[in-house]
Short mmCIF file of C-alpha atoms in Angstrom, two decimals:
data_model
loop_
_atom_site.label_atom_id
_atom_site.label_comp_id
_atom_site.label_asym_id
_atom_site.label_seq_id
_atom_site.Cartn_x
_atom_site.Cartn_y
_atom_site.Cartn_z
CA MET A 91 -40.14 75.11 -7.45
CA PRO A 92 -42.84 72.77 -8.21
CA HIS A 93 -42.28 68.97 -7.03
CA ASN A 94 -42.72 67.49 -10.69
CA VAL A 95 -41.73 69.18 -13.84
CA THR A 96 -41.66 68.15 -17.59
CA LEU A 97 -38.74 69.75 -19.59
CA SER A 98 -39.11 69.46 -23.32
CA SER A 99 -37.04 70.83 -26.20
CA LYS A 100 -37.79 71.28 -29.77
CA ARG A 101 -34.62 72.97 -31.54
CA GLU A 102 -34.55 75.22 -28.51
CA ARG A 103 -32.23 74.63 -25.40
CA ARG A 104 -33.92 74.49 -21.78
CA GLY A 105 -32.32 74.23 -18.72
CA LEU A 106 -33.59 74.29 -15.05
CA ARG A 107 -31.82 74.85 -11.81
CA ASP A 108 -33.68 74.41 -8.53
CA VAL A 109 -33.77 77.72 -6.29
CA SER A 110 -32.97 75.77 -3.17
CA HIS A 111 -29.51 74.45 -2.42
CA LEU A 112 -28.94 70.79 -1.69
CA LEU A 113 -28.65 69.82 2.10
CA LEU A 114 -26.54 66.82 2.98
CA GLY A 115 -28.20 63.54 2.04
CA ASN A 116 -30.47 64.74 -0.72
CA TRP A 117 -32.14 62.25 -3.42
CA LEU A 118 -32.22 64.62 -6.42
CA GLY A 119 -35.33 63.65 -8.26
CA SER A 120 -35.98 60.88 -10.73
CA SER A 121 -36.10 61.33 -14.37
CA LEU A 122 -37.38 59.38 -17.06
CA PRO A 123 -35.81 60.09 -20.33
CA VAL A 124 -38.42 60.19 -23.09
CA GLY A 125 -37.48 59.84 -26.67
CA GLY A 126 -34.05 60.85 -28.03
CA GLY A 127 -32.27 64.34 -27.81
CA ILE A 128 -29.67 65.43 -25.58
CA TRP A 129 -30.30 65.97 -21.81
CA GLY A 130 -28.23 65.61 -18.67
CA ILE A 131 -29.08 65.52 -14.88
CA GLY A 132 -26.82 66.57 -11.83
CA VAL A 133 -25.84 69.52 -10.01
CA ALA A 134 -24.52 73.00 -10.53
CA THR A 135 -23.53 76.17 -8.93
CA GLN A 136 -25.35 79.44 -9.50
CA LYS A 137 -22.52 80.47 -11.77
CA ALA A 138 -23.38 77.64 -14.16
CA ASN A 139 -24.23 78.93 -17.72
CA LEU A 140 -27.53 77.13 -18.56
CA ASN A 141 -27.33 78.34 -22.09
CA GLN A 142 -24.06 76.46 -22.88
CA ILE A 143 -25.32 72.84 -23.29
CA PRO A 144 -23.97 70.21 -22.47
CA LEU A 145 -23.06 71.17 -18.86
CA GLY A 146 -20.10 69.54 -17.31
CA ARG A 147 -17.88 71.73 -19.36
CA ASP A 148 -16.51 73.70 -16.45
CA VAL A 149 -15.99 73.76 -12.65
CA HIS A 150 -19.46 74.96 -12.41
CA SER A 151 -21.52 71.59 -13.05
CA LEU A 152 -21.30 68.01 -12.33
CA VAL A 153 -23.69 65.93 -14.54
CA MET A 154 -24.66 62.79 -16.16
CA ARG A 155 -25.18 63.32 -19.87
CA ASN A 156 -27.46 61.31 -22.08
CA ASP A 157 -24.65 59.09 -23.42
CA GLY A 158 -23.96 57.63 -19.64
CA ALA A 159 -20.85 59.62 -19.06
CA LEU A 160 -20.60 61.94 -15.78
CA TYR A 161 -18.73 65.23 -16.57
CA TYR A 162 -16.98 67.73 -14.46
CA ASN A 163 -14.76 70.57 -15.86
CA ASN A 164 -14.73 69.07 -19.38
CA GLU A 165 -13.55 65.71 -18.13
CA GLU A 166 -15.08 62.46 -18.07
CA LYS A 167 -15.18 61.16 -14.45
CA ASN A 168 -17.03 57.99 -14.93
CA ARG A 169 -19.33 56.30 -17.05
CA LEU A 170 -22.39 54.06 -16.54
CA PRO A 171 -21.55 50.38 -17.03
CA ALA A 172 -21.77 48.85 -20.39
CA ASN A 173 -25.30 48.06 -21.64
CA ASN A 174 -26.90 50.23 -18.84
CA LEU A 175 -27.78 53.56 -20.98
CA PRO A 176 -31.02 54.82 -19.77
CA GLN A 177 -33.80 54.10 -22.30
CA GLU A 178 -37.27 55.65 -22.65
CA GLY A 179 -39.20 54.88 -19.79
CA ASP A 180 -36.30 54.25 -17.43
CA VAL A 181 -36.10 55.94 -14.17
CA VAL A 182 -32.88 57.99 -13.31
CA GLY A 183 -31.99 58.77 -9.54
CA ILE A 184 -29.14 60.77 -8.49
CA THR A 185 -27.90 61.27 -5.06
CA TYR A 186 -25.48 64.00 -3.87
CA ASP A 187 -23.87 64.03 -0.41
CA HIS A 188 -21.63 67.09 -0.97
CA VAL A 189 -18.74 64.71 -2.05
CA GLU A 190 -19.94 62.35 -4.48
CA LEU A 191 -22.71 62.33 -7.14
CA ASN A 192 -24.27 58.59 -7.57
CA VAL A 193 -26.34 57.45 -10.46
CA TYR A 194 -29.42 54.74 -9.79
CA LEU A 195 -31.04 53.48 -12.76
CA ASN A 196 -34.54 51.81 -12.15
CA GLY A 197 -33.57 51.93 -8.46
CA LYS A 198 -30.24 50.02 -8.78
CA ASN A 199 -26.82 51.78 -7.74
CA MET A 200 -24.88 51.94 -10.96
CA HIS A 201 -21.62 52.28 -8.92
CA CYS A 202 -19.98 55.00 -10.95
CA PRO A 203 -19.60 57.81 -8.47
CA ALA A 204 -18.01 61.35 -9.61
CA SER A 205 -16.80 64.14 -7.67
CA GLY A 206 -14.90 67.37 -8.00
CA ILE A 207 -17.71 70.27 -7.91
CA ARG A 208 -17.35 72.49 -4.84
CA GLY A 209 -19.24 75.14 -2.93
CA THR A 210 -23.02 75.43 -2.66
CA VAL A 211 -24.89 73.51 -5.36
CA TYR A 212 -28.23 73.34 -6.93
CA PRO A 213 -30.08 70.43 -8.64
CA VAL A 214 -29.86 71.08 -12.44
CA VAL A 215 -31.54 69.32 -15.66
CA TYR A 216 -31.48 70.32 -18.99
CA VAL A 217 -32.84 69.34 -22.61
CA ASP A 218 -32.12 69.96 -26.06
CA ASP A 219 -32.52 68.45 -29.69
CA SER A 220 -36.22 67.46 -28.99
CA ALA A 221 -35.62 65.71 -25.65
CA ILE A 222 -38.11 65.51 -22.80
CA LEU A 223 -37.38 64.56 -19.21
CA ASP A 224 -40.09 64.13 -16.62
CA CYS A 225 -38.59 65.00 -13.10
CA GLN A 226 -39.91 63.99 -9.75
CA PHE A 227 -38.52 66.15 -6.80
CA SER A 228 -40.88 64.03 -4.36
CA GLU A 229 -43.15 61.11 -4.36
CA PHE A 230 -40.28 59.29 -6.07
CA TYR A 231 -40.75 55.94 -8.29
CA HIS A 232 -37.91 54.22 -6.34
CA THR A 233 -37.14 54.45 -2.73
CA PRO A 234 -34.10 56.59 -2.00
CA PRO A 235 -31.08 54.74 -0.69
CA PRO A 236 -30.57 54.70 3.25
CA GLY A 237 -29.32 58.15 4.43
CA PHE A 238 -31.15 60.11 1.57
CA GLU A 239 -34.34 61.96 1.18
CA LYS A 240 -36.19 64.44 -0.91
CA ILE A 241 -34.76 67.82 -1.36
CA LEU A 242 -35.62 69.92 1.49
CA PHE A 243 -35.98 73.70 1.01
CA GLU A 244 -34.04 75.85 3.08
CA GLN A 245 -36.15 78.24 5.48
CA GLN A 246 -34.95 81.22 7.57
CA ILE A 247 -36.00 81.36 11.21
CA PHE A 248 -36.41 84.60 12.53
#
């Protein structure tokens, strides 16, 4: 997977799930919401249906949606603090430690963890309704929090 990707949507749904599963202590790319539309960022299992947007409707995805709510299994698990919804040009960072997903806005922890998803998960982002997200999976705008680093791709050693 490329380290940088732009997802855009013009009346067409687009989802992206990274092919490498997350290892302990990963900083899951930074995204810059550009314009309006529907978007989300988080983690998902391979069973997540990327054609059913918004994600977070079942046990296969845990995402922060464009309204600032974190959803898992169609339940709002947490929400960004009032007056902290991402705006055009903001940088959203996600950490996932195999228990909690945490959200950072412009490098600042929003203190709204969410959990529940189980098993091997992958980074996931989606856009719909003319949304555009620029995603960074390395060379971040903000330094990852202590104990987190860029996504490492799993390699087999023979």
